[in-house]
CSV table of C-alpha atoms (C1' of nucleotides) in Angstrom, one decimal:
chain,number,residue,atom,x,y,z
A,14,MET,CA,1.2,-1.7,-7.9
A,15,THR,CA,1.8,1.3,-10.2
A,16,ASP,CA,-0.1,3.4,-7.7
A,17,PHE,CA,2.1,2.4,-4.9
A,18,PHE,CA,5.3,3.4,-6.7
A,19,GLN,CA,3.7,6.6,-7.8
A,20,THR,CA,3.0,7.4,-4.2
A,21,LEU,CA,6.5,6.2,-3.2
A,22,ASN,CA,8.1,8.6,-5.7
A,23,GLN,CA,6.6,11.5,-3.7
A,24,PHE,CA,8.9,10.5,-0.9
A,25,VAL,CA,12.1,9.3,-2.5
A,26,ARG,CA,13.6,8.2,-5.8
A,27,LEU,CA,14.8,4.6,-5.4
A,28,THR,CA,17.6,2.9,-7.4
A,29,PRO,CA,16.1,0.2,-9.9
A,30,GLU,CA,17.6,-2.5,-7.6
A,31,SER,CA,15.9,-1.2,-4.6
A,32,GLU,CA,12.7,-0.8,-6.4
A,33,ALA,CA,12.8,-4.4,-7.6
A,34,ALA,CA,13.6,-5.6,-4.1
A,35,LEU,CA,10.7,-3.7,-2.7
A,36,SER,CA,8.3,-4.7,-5.4
A,37,ALA,CA,9.2,-8.3,-4.6
A,38,ILE,CA,8.0,-8.1,-1.0
A,39,LEU,CA,4.6,-6.5,-1.8
A,40,LYS,CA,1.8,-8.8,-1.3
A,41,PRO,CA,-1.5,-8.2,-3.0
A,42,PHE,CA,-4.8,-8.4,-1.2
A,43,SER,CA,-8.3,-8.0,-2.7
A,44,LEU,CA,-10.8,-8.2,0.1
A,45,PRO,CA,-14.5,-7.5,0.7
A,46,ARG,CA,-16.1,-4.8,2.8
A,47,GLY,CA,-16.3,-5.8,6.3
A,48,TYR,CA,-13.1,-7.8,6.3
A,49,LEU,CA,-11.0,-7.5,9.5
A,50,LEU,CA,-7.4,-6.8,8.5
A,51,LEU,CA,-6.2,-6.6,12.1
A,52,LYS,CA,-7.7,-8.1,15.2
A,53,GLU,CA,-7.3,-6.5,18.6
A,54,ASP,CA,-4.7,-8.0,20.9
A,55,THR,CA,-2.6,-9.2,18.1
A,56,THR,CA,0.6,-7.8,16.7
A,57,CYS,CA,0.2,-5.8,13.5
A,58,ASN,CA,2.7,-7.4,11.0
A,59,TYR,CA,1.6,-5.6,7.9
A,60,ILE,CA,1.4,-2.0,6.8
A,61,TYR,CA,-1.1,-1.8,4.0
A,62,TYR,CA,-1.0,0.5,1.1
A,63,ILE,CA,-4.5,1.1,-0.1
A,64,GLU,CA,-4.9,1.1,-3.8
A,65,LYS,CA,-8.6,1.1,-3.8
A,66,GLY,CA,-11.0,1.2,-0.9
A,67,LEU,CA,-11.1,2.5,2.6
A,68,THR,CA,-10.1,1.3,6.0
A,69,ARG,CA,-11.0,2.1,9.5
A,70,THR,CA,-8.9,1.6,12.7
A,71,PHE,CA,-10.9,1.3,15.8
A,72,TYR,CA,-11.0,0.0,19.3
A,73,TYR,CA,-13.3,-0.4,22.2
A,74,LYS,CA,-13.3,1.9,25.1
A,75,ASP,CA,-15.6,1.3,28.0
A,76,GLY,CA,-17.5,-1.0,25.7
A,77,LYS,CA,-17.9,1.8,23.0
A,78,ASP,CA,-16.6,1.6,19.5
A,79,VAL,CA,-14.0,4.3,18.9
A,80,THR,CA,-12.7,5.2,15.5
A,81,ASP,CA,-9.1,6.0,15.7
A,82,TRP,CA,-8.1,6.5,12.1
A,83,ILE,CA,-9.6,6.5,8.5
A,84,SER,CA,-7.3,5.7,5.6
A,85,LEU,CA,-8.3,6.6,2.1
A,86,GLU,CA,-6.7,5.5,-1.2
A,87,LYS,CA,-3.0,6.2,-1.8
A,88,THR,CA,-2.3,6.2,1.9
A,89,PHE,CA,-1.3,3.6,4.4
A,90,ALA,CA,-3.2,1.7,7.1
A,91,CYS,CA,-1.8,-0.1,10.1
A,92,SER,CA,-1.7,0.1,13.9
A,93,VAL,CA,1.3,2.3,14.2
A,94,VAL,CA,1.8,1.4,17.9
A,95,SER,CA,1.7,-2.2,17.3
A,96,TYR,CA,3.7,-2.3,14.1
A,97,ILE,CA,6.5,-0.2,15.5
A,98,THR,CA,6.6,-1.6,19.0
A,99,ARG,CA,6.0,-5.2,17.9
A,100,ARG,CA,3.4,-5.7,20.7
A,101,PRO,CA,-0.3,-6.4,20.4
A,102,ASP,CA,-2.5,-3.5,21.0
A,103,ILE,CA,-6.2,-2.7,21.2
A,104,ARG,CA,-6.8,-1.7,17.7
A,105,ASN,CA,-8.7,-3.4,15.0
A,106,ILE,CA,-8.7,-2.5,11.3
A,107,GLU,CA,-11.6,-3.2,9.1
A,108,LEU,CA,-12.5,-2.5,5.4
A,109,LEU,CA,-15.3,-0.1,4.9
A,110,GLU,CA,-15.4,-0.9,1.2
A,111,ASP,CA,-14.3,-3.7,-1.0
A,112,SER,CA,-10.6,-3.0,-1.3
A,113,VAL,CA,-7.4,-3.6,-3.2
A,114,LEU,CA,-4.3,-3.5,-1.0
A,115,TRP,CA,-0.6,-4.0,-1.0
A,116,GLY,CA,0.7,-5.5,2.3
A,117,ILE,CA,4.3,-5.0,3.5
A,118,HIS,CA,5.4,-7.4,6.1
A,119,TYR,CA,7.4,-6.1,8.9
A,120,ASN,CA,10.1,-8.7,8.7
A,121,ASP,CA,10.5,-8.2,5.0
A,122,ILE,CA,10.9,-4.4,5.0
A,123,GLU,CA,13.2,-4.8,8.0
A,124,GLN,CA,15.6,-6.8,5.8
A,125,LEU,CA,15.4,-4.2,3.1
A,126,TYR,CA,16.1,-1.5,5.5
A,127,GLN,CA,19.3,-3.2,6.4
A,128,LYS,CA,20.3,-3.8,2.9
A,129,TYR,CA,19.3,-0.7,1.0
A,130,HIS,CA,19.9,2.8,2.4
A,131,ASP,CA,17.4,4.4,0.1
A,132,ILE,CA,14.6,2.1,1.4
A,133,GLU,CA,15.6,3.0,4.8
A,134,ARG,CA,15.2,6.6,3.9
A,135,PHE,CA,11.8,5.9,2.4
A,136,GLY,CA,10.8,4.4,5.7
A,137,ARG,CA,12.0,7.5,7.6
A,138,LEU,CA,10.0,9.8,5.3
A,139,VAL,CA,6.8,7.8,5.5
A,140,VAL,CA,7.0,7.8,9.2
A,141,SER,CA,7.8,11.4,9.3
A,142,ASP,CA,4.7,12.1,7.1
A,143,GLY,CA,2.7,10.0,9.4
A,144,LEU,CA,3.9,12.0,12.4
A,145,VAL,CA,3.0,15.3,10.8
A,146,LYS,CA,-0.5,14.0,9.9
A,147,LEU,CA,-1.1,12.8,13.4
A,148,GLN,CA,0.0,16.0,14.9
A,149,GLN,CA,-2.3,17.9,12.7
A,150,ARG,CA,-5.2,15.7,13.6
A,151,PHE,CA,-4.3,16.2,17.2
A,152,ASP,CA,-4.2,20.0,16.7
A,153,ASP,CA,-7.7,19.8,15.0
A,154,LEU,CA,-9.2,18.3,18.1
A,155,HIS,CA,-7.3,20.2,20.9
A,156,PHE,CA,-9.7,22.7,22.4
A,157,ALA,CA,-12.0,22.5,19.4
A,158,THR,CA,-15.8,22.4,19.8
A,159,ALA,CA,-17.8,19.7,18.1
A,160,ALA,CA,-18.8,21.9,15.3
A,161,GLU,CA,-15.2,23.0,14.7
A,162,ARG,CA,-14.0,19.5,14.5
A,163,TYR,CA,-16.7,18.7,11.9
A,164,ASN,CA,-15.9,21.7,9.8
A,165,LYS,CA,-12.2,20.9,9.8
A,166,LEU,CA,-12.9,17.5,8.6
A,167,LEU,CA,-15.2,18.8,5.9
A,168,ASP,CA,-12.3,21.1,4.9
A,169,THR,CA,-9.5,18.6,4.9
A,170,ASN,CA,-11.3,15.3,4.0
A,171,PRO,CA,-14.7,15.9,2.5
A,172,SER,CA,-14.8,12.5,0.9
A,173,VAL,CA,-14.7,10.8,4.3
A,174,ILE,CA,-18.1,12.3,5.0
A,175,GLN,CA,-19.6,10.8,1.9
A,176,ARG,CA,-18.1,7.3,2.5
A,177,VAL,CA,-18.1,6.7,6.3
A,178,PRO,CA,-21.2,6.2,8.4
A,179,LEU,CA,-22.0,9.1,10.8
A,180,GLY,CA,-21.4,7.2,14.0
A,181,MET,CA,-17.8,6.3,13.0
A,182,ILE,CA,-17.1,9.9,12.0
A,183,ALA,CA,-18.5,11.1,15.2
A,184,SER,CA,-16.2,8.9,17.3
A,185,PHE,CA,-13.3,9.8,15.1
A,186,LEU,CA,-14.0,13.4,16.1
A,187,GLY,CA,-14.4,12.4,19.8
A,188,ILE,CA,-18.1,13.3,19.9
A,189,THR,CA,-21.3,11.4,20.1
A,190,GLN,CA,-23.2,10.6,16.9
A,191,GLU,CA,-26.3,12.4,18.3
A,192,THR,CA,-24.2,15.6,18.6
A,193,LEU,CA,-22.8,15.2,15.1
A,194,SER,CA,-26.3,14.7,13.7
A,195,ARG,CA,-27.5,17.9,15.2
A,196,ILE,CA,-24.5,19.8,13.9
A,197,ARG,CA,-25.2,18.5,10.4
A,198,ALA,CA,-28.8,19.5,10.8
A,199,GLN,CA,-27.7,23.0,11.6
A,200,HIS,CA,-25.4,23.0,8.5
A,201,THR,CA,-28.2,22.1,6.0
A,202,ARG,CA,-30.5,24.5,7.5
A,203,ARG,CA,-27.9,27.3,6.9
A,204,LYS,CA,-27.7,26.4,3.3
A,205,GLU,CA,-31.4,26.6,2.6
B,14,MET,CA,27.1,14.9,25.3
B,15,THR,CA,27.5,11.6,27.1
B,16,ASP,CA,23.9,11.5,27.8
B,17,PHE,CA,23.0,12.1,24.2
B,18,PHE,CA,24.8,9.1,23.0
B,19,GLN,CA,23.5,7.0,25.8
B,20,THR,CA,20.1,7.9,24.6
B,21,LEU,CA,21.1,7.2,21.1
B,22,ASN,CA,22.3,3.8,21.9
B,23,GLN,CA,18.8,2.9,22.9
B,24,PHE,CA,17.8,3.4,19.2
B,25,VAL,CA,20.9,2.1,17.3
B,26,ARG,CA,24.5,1.2,17.5
B,27,LEU,CA,26.5,3.5,15.2
B,28,THR,CA,29.9,3.0,13.7
B,29,PRO,CA,32.7,5.0,15.3
B,30,GLU,CA,32.9,7.1,12.1
B,31,SER,CA,29.1,7.9,12.2
B,32,GLU,CA,29.3,8.7,15.8
B,33,ALA,CA,32.1,11.1,15.3
B,34,ALA,CA,30.3,12.8,12.4
B,35,LEU,CA,27.2,13.1,14.5
B,36,SER,CA,28.9,14.4,17.5
B,37,ALA,CA,30.6,17.1,15.3
B,38,ILE,CA,27.3,18.6,14.3
B,39,LEU,CA,25.9,18.8,17.9
B,40,LYS,CA,25.7,22.3,19.1
B,41,PRO,CA,25.6,23.0,22.8
B,42,PHE,CA,23.2,25.4,24.4
B,43,SER,CA,23.1,26.5,28.0
B,44,LEU,CA,20.1,28.8,28.4
B,45,PRO,CA,18.0,30.3,31.2
B,46,ARG,CA,14.5,29.5,32.2
B,47,GLY,CA,12.0,31.5,30.1
B,48,TYR,CA,14.2,31.5,27.0
B,49,LEU,CA,12.3,31.1,23.8
B,50,LEU,CA,13.9,28.4,21.7
B,51,LEU,CA,11.5,28.8,18.8
B,52,LYS,CA,9.2,31.6,18.0
B,53,GLU,CA,5.9,31.2,16.2
B,54,ASP,CA,5.7,31.8,12.5
B,55,THR,CA,9.3,30.8,11.9
B,56,THR,CA,10.7,27.5,10.6
B,57,CYS,CA,12.1,25.2,13.2
B,58,ASN,CA,15.7,24.4,12.2
B,59,TYR,CA,16.8,22.6,15.3
B,60,ILE,CA,15.7,19.5,17.1
B,61,TYR,CA,17.0,19.8,20.6
B,62,TYR,CA,18.1,17.0,22.9
B,63,ILE,CA,17.5,18.0,26.5
B,64,GLU,CA,20.3,17.0,28.7
B,65,LYS,CA,19.1,19.0,31.7
B,66,GLY,CA,15.9,21.1,32.1
B,67,LEU,CA,12.4,21.1,30.6
B,68,THR,CA,10.7,22.6,27.6
B,69,ARG,CA,7.2,23.4,26.7
B,70,THR,CA,5.8,23.7,23.1
B,71,PHE,CA,2.8,26.0,22.9
B,72,TYR,CA,0.7,28.1,20.6
B,73,TYR,CA,-2.1,30.6,20.8
B,74,LYS,CA,-5.6,29.5,19.9
B,75,ASP,CA,-8.3,32.2,20.0
B,76,GLY,CA,-6.0,34.2,22.1
B,77,LYS,CA,-5.5,31.5,24.7
B,78,ASP,CA,-2.2,29.8,25.5
B,79,VAL,CA,-2.4,26.1,24.6
B,80,THR,CA,0.4,23.7,25.7
B,81,ASP,CA,1.0,21.2,23.0
B,82,TRP,CA,3.9,19.2,24.3
B,83,ILE,CA,6.2,19.0,27.3
B,84,SER,CA,9.7,17.5,26.9
B,85,LEU,CA,11.7,16.2,29.8
B,86,GLU,CA,15.4,15.3,30.1
B,87,LYS,CA,16.8,12.7,27.7
B,88,THR,CA,14.1,13.3,25.2
B,89,PHE,CA,13.9,15.7,22.2
B,90,ALA,CA,12.0,19.0,21.7
B,91,CYS,CA,11.1,20.6,18.4
B,92,SER,CA,8.1,21.6,16.4
B,93,VAL,CA,7.7,18.4,14.6
B,94,VAL,CA,5.4,19.9,11.9
B,95,SER,CA,7.8,22.7,11.1
B,96,TYR,CA,11.0,20.7,11.3
B,97,ILE,CA,9.7,18.1,9.0
B,98,THR,CA,7.7,20.2,6.5
B,99,ARG,CA,10.3,23.1,6.5
B,100,ARG,CA,7.5,25.6,6.9
B,101,PRO,CA,6.8,28.1,9.6
B,102,ASP,CA,4.0,27.1,12.1
B,103,ILE,CA,2.2,28.4,15.1
B,104,ARG,CA,4.3,26.7,17.8
B,105,ASN,CA,6.7,28.3,20.3
B,106,ILE,CA,9.1,26.5,22.4
B,107,GLU,CA,10.2,27.9,25.8
B,108,LEU,CA,12.4,26.6,28.6
B,109,LEU,CA,10.5,26.1,31.9
B,110,GLU,CA,13.8,25.7,33.7
B,111,ASP,CA,17.5,26.6,33.2
B,112,SER,CA,18.6,24.0,30.6
B,113,VAL,CA,21.4,22.3,28.9
B,114,LEU,CA,20.7,21.3,25.4
B,115,TRP,CA,22.3,19.9,22.2
B,116,GLY,CA,20.9,21.2,19.0
B,117,ILE,CA,20.9,19.3,15.8
B,118,HIS,CA,20.4,21.6,12.8
B,119,TYR,CA,18.2,20.3,10.0
B,120,ASN,CA,20.7,20.8,7.2
B,121,ASP,CA,23.5,19.3,9.1
B,122,ILE,CA,21.6,16.0,9.9
B,123,GLU,CA,20.3,15.9,6.3
B,124,GLN,CA,23.8,15.7,5.1
B,125,LEU,CA,24.6,13.0,7.5
B,126,TYR,CA,21.5,11.0,6.5
B,127,GLN,CA,22.8,11.1,2.9
B,128,LYS,CA,26.2,9.9,3.8
B,129,TYR,CA,25.6,7.5,6.6
B,130,HIS,CA,23.1,4.7,6.4
B,131,ASP,CA,23.1,4.0,10.1
B,132,ILE,CA,22.4,7.7,10.9
B,133,GLU,CA,19.4,7.6,8.5
B,134,ARG,CA,18.3,4.5,10.4
B,135,PHE,CA,18.7,6.5,13.7
B,136,GLY,CA,16.5,9.1,12.2
B,137,ARG,CA,13.9,6.7,11.2
B,138,LEU,CA,13.8,5.2,14.7
B,139,VAL,CA,13.6,8.5,16.6
B,140,VAL,CA,10.7,9.6,14.4
B,141,SER,CA,9.0,6.2,14.9
B,142,ASP,CA,9.4,6.6,18.6
B,143,GLY,CA,7.9,10.0,18.3
B,144,LEU,CA,5.0,8.8,16.4
B,145,VAL,CA,4.2,6.0,18.9
B,146,LYS,CA,4.3,8.6,21.8
B,147,LEU,CA,2.1,11.0,20.0
B,148,GLN,CA,-0.4,8.2,19.3
B,149,GLN,CA,-0.4,7.3,22.9
B,150,ARG,CA,-1.0,10.8,24.0
B,151,PHE,CA,-3.8,11.0,21.5
B,152,ASP,CA,-5.3,7.9,22.9
B,153,ASP,CA,-5.1,9.3,26.4
B,154,LEU,CA,-7.2,12.2,25.5
B,155,HIS,CA,-9.7,10.6,23.1
B,156,PHE,CA,-13.0,10.3,24.8
B,157,ALA,CA,-11.5,10.7,28.2
B,158,THR,CA,-12.9,12.9,31.0
B,159,ALA,CA,-10.9,15.6,32.6
B,160,ALA,CA,-10.2,13.4,35.7
B,161,GLU,CA,-9.1,10.4,33.5
B,162,ARG,CA,-6.7,12.7,31.6
B,163,TYR,CA,-5.2,14.0,34.8
B,164,ASN,CA,-4.9,10.4,36.3
B,165,LYS,CA,-3.2,9.1,33.2
B,166,LEU,CA,-0.6,11.9,33.3
B,167,LEU,CA,-0.1,11.2,37.0
B,168,ASP,CA,0.5,7.6,36.0
B,169,THR,CA,2.8,8.1,33.1
B,170,ASN,CA,4.6,11.4,33.9
B,171,PRO,CA,4.3,12.3,37.6
B,172,SER,CA,7.3,14.5,37.4
B,173,VAL,CA,5.6,16.9,35.0
B,174,ILE,CA,3.0,17.6,37.7
B,175,GLN,CA,5.8,18.7,40.1
B,176,ARG,CA,7.6,20.9,37.6
B,177,VAL,CA,5.0,22.5,35.4
B,178,PRO,CA,2.5,25.1,36.5
B,179,LEU,CA,-1.0,23.9,36.7
B,180,GLY,CA,-2.4,26.2,33.9
B,181,MET,CA,0.0,24.7,31.5
B,182,ILE,CA,-0.8,21.1,32.5
B,183,ALA,CA,-4.5,21.9,32.2
B,184,SER,CA,-4.1,23.1,28.5
B,185,PHE,CA,-1.8,20.2,27.8
B,186,LEU,CA,-4.7,18.0,28.9
B,187,GLY,CA,-7.3,20.0,26.9
B,188,ILE,CA,-9.1,21.3,30.0
B,189,THR,CA,-9.3,24.6,31.9
B,190,GLN,CA,-7.2,25.3,34.9
B,191,GLU,CA,-10.2,25.8,37.1
B,192,THR,CA,-11.4,22.2,36.2
B,193,LEU,CA,-8.0,20.8,36.9
B,194,SER,CA,-7.7,22.6,40.2
B,195,ARG,CA,-11.1,21.1,41.2
B,196,ILE,CA,-9.9,17.6,40.2
B,197,ARG,CA,-6.8,18.0,42.2
B,198,ALA,CA,-8.8,19.2,45.2
B,199,GLN,CA,-11.0,16.0,44.9
B,200,HIS,CA,-7.7,14.0,44.9
B,201,THR,CA,-6.2,15.4,48.0
B,202,ARG,CA,-9.6,15.1,49.7
B,203,ARG,CA,-9.6,11.4,48.9
B,204,LYS,CA,-6.2,10.9,50.4
B,205,GLU,CA,-7.0,12.4,53.8
C,17,DG,C1',10.0,41.3,55.2
C,18,DA,C1',6.9,44.6,52.5
C,19,DG,C1',5.1,44.9,48.2
C,20,DC,C1',4.5,43.3,43.7
C,21,DT,C1',3.5,39.8,40.5
C,22,DT,C1',2.0,35.4,39.3
C,23,DA,C1',-0.3,31.1,40.2
C,24,DT,C1',-4.1,28.7,42.3
C,25,DT,C1',-8.4,28.0,44.4
C,26,DT,C1',-13.4,28.7,45.1
C,27,DG,C1',-18.1,30.0,44.0
C,28,DA,C1',-22.1,31.1,41.1
C,29,DC,C1',-23.8,30.5,36.9
C,30,DA,C1',-24.0,29.4,31.7
C,31,DA,C1',-23.1,26.6,27.8
C,32,DA,C1',-21.9,22.6,25.5
C,33,DT,C1',-22.3,17.9,25.2
C,34,DA,C1',-23.8,13.3,26.7
C,35,DT,C1',-27.3,10.1,27.8
C,36,DC,C1',-31.5,7.7,27.3
C,37,DA,C1',-35.5,6.7,24.6
C,38,DA,C1',-38.0,6.5,20.6
C,39,DA,C1',-39.2,7.3,16.0
C,40,DG,C1',-37.9,7.6,11.0
C,41,DG,C1',-35.2,6.3,6.9
C,42,DA,C1',-32.3,3.7,4.1
C,43,DA,C1',-30.3,-0.3,2.4
C,44,DA,C1',-29.7,-5.1,2.0
C,45,DT,C1',-31.9,-9.8,2.0
C,46,DT,C1',-35.2,-13.1,1.2
D,21,DA,C1',-42.7,-6.2,-2.1
D,22,DA,C1',-42.0,-7.5,2.6
D,23,DT,C1',-38.8,-8.1,6.4
D,24,DT,C1',-35.0,-7.4,8.7
D,25,DT,C1',-31.0,-4.8,10.0
D,26,DC,C1',-28.5,-1.0,10.3
D,27,DC,C1',-28.1,4.0,10.2
D,28,DT,C1',-29.7,8.7,11.4
D,29,DT,C1',-32.6,12.0,13.5
D,30,DT,C1',-35.2,14.1,17.1
D,31,DG,C1',-36.8,15.2,21.9
D,32,DA,C1',-36.2,15.5,26.8
D,33,DT,C1',-33.2,15.7,30.4
D,34,DA,C1',-28.8,15.0,33.1
D,35,DT,C1',-23.9,15.9,33.5
D,36,DT,C1',-19.8,17.8,32.7
D,37,DT,C1',-17.1,21.4,31.8
D,38,DG,C1',-16.4,26.2,30.7
D,39,DT,C1',-16.7,31.3,32.0
D,40,DC,C1',-16.5,35.1,34.9
D,41,DA,C1',-15.3,37.1,39.1
D,42,DA,C1',-13.1,37.3,43.3
D,43,DA,C1',-10.3,35.7,47.0
D,44,DT,C1',-6.1,33.3,48.6
D,45,DA,C1',-1.7,31.6,48.3
D,46,DA,C1',2.8,31.4,46.8
D,47,DG,C1',7.2,33.3,44.6
D,48,DC,C1',10.2,37.1,43.6
D,49,DT,C1',12.4,41.5,43.9
D,50,DC,C1',14.0,45.4,46.2
DNA sequence: GAGCTTATTTGACAAATATCAAAGGAAATT
DNA sequence: AATTTCCTTTGATATTTGTCAAATAAGCTC
């Protein structure tokens, strides 16, 4: 939980009362690799703070597994569309490693939003940060070649490349795994 | 201004005091087609509500003009990245038609966020809505062919196709204008 | 409405990436 | 250690889309 409040402090400084109220709604999860946090066609009720581990948000498009987002430690994971709109959507979330998470239920945080101005501010800033990150991810793919996409990821999130299977990274980048494998082969050749 | 508060009411119901405070910071703009609302490498200080008209957010990538976002009436336009991070970024915003806008200055709304809980909530909900829309746009392009991208736009925003030049739509979809022109030719042929 | 500018279409060709198929490797399980 | 399963690489080929160049078409301005 310490990690969570450390991350939170990067967004906003809460009053002790708000902090206590927020810590009271955090639910701990300790779950194994492969666990499905969210199943497609259900409504996402939790946003998860990742203390330890790694999650992947994915869906099926024309029968093919497409990775939508990868969340690392000290960030959040959820189906943004479902959590905000309160409707089911196509996304699944799975754990790529054994993980320790803190879940925030939609209804619980809604109540705190109503009651505590500073928690509402926290919410606004978290969503704003998410919006900036998604825009940057979008920019990284817009009119970029397969190699450019991979290099950008290597720049911004090198640990993802160590921890996530190639096929998932490929679909995260909007390319096939064969193409990504060939790009990687080029890379190592260059380094020799 | 009526339009603005009508749109606002879809997000949240403000107290009369908050509404008055918010209306006091709205700045009216009436500007001609072609006007540059935001210039690249500057910080975006305004978010604009579009009462009438149409804006395009764009930047240059490898010397080529890339359309990032198109905003229609009753929606907002700004460089999300720059407005939130308070840093310059690469995006320009131009008017594609003579327009009537209401600008909200970053500093002004920040003050209101501090003072009025319900305006902070409004901010959170606007950003949340923006996040959902960006995610949906992202989904529309992820692993979609050129024709699929165009058809999706035709479904969700047909008016854009009437009002925005083909080259700009093409780059918005992440394809070349020649490819889009050929897709359109296929389309009309099918209808005959 | 002639002339200029800008936007769109079309064609020929090149490049990038996907697809299909198969072979290697690595890791987990018994 | 052997077996199974999953992950990655490689090769051959097909498809899609981009690039370059030129021809039309549509809008604006004087």
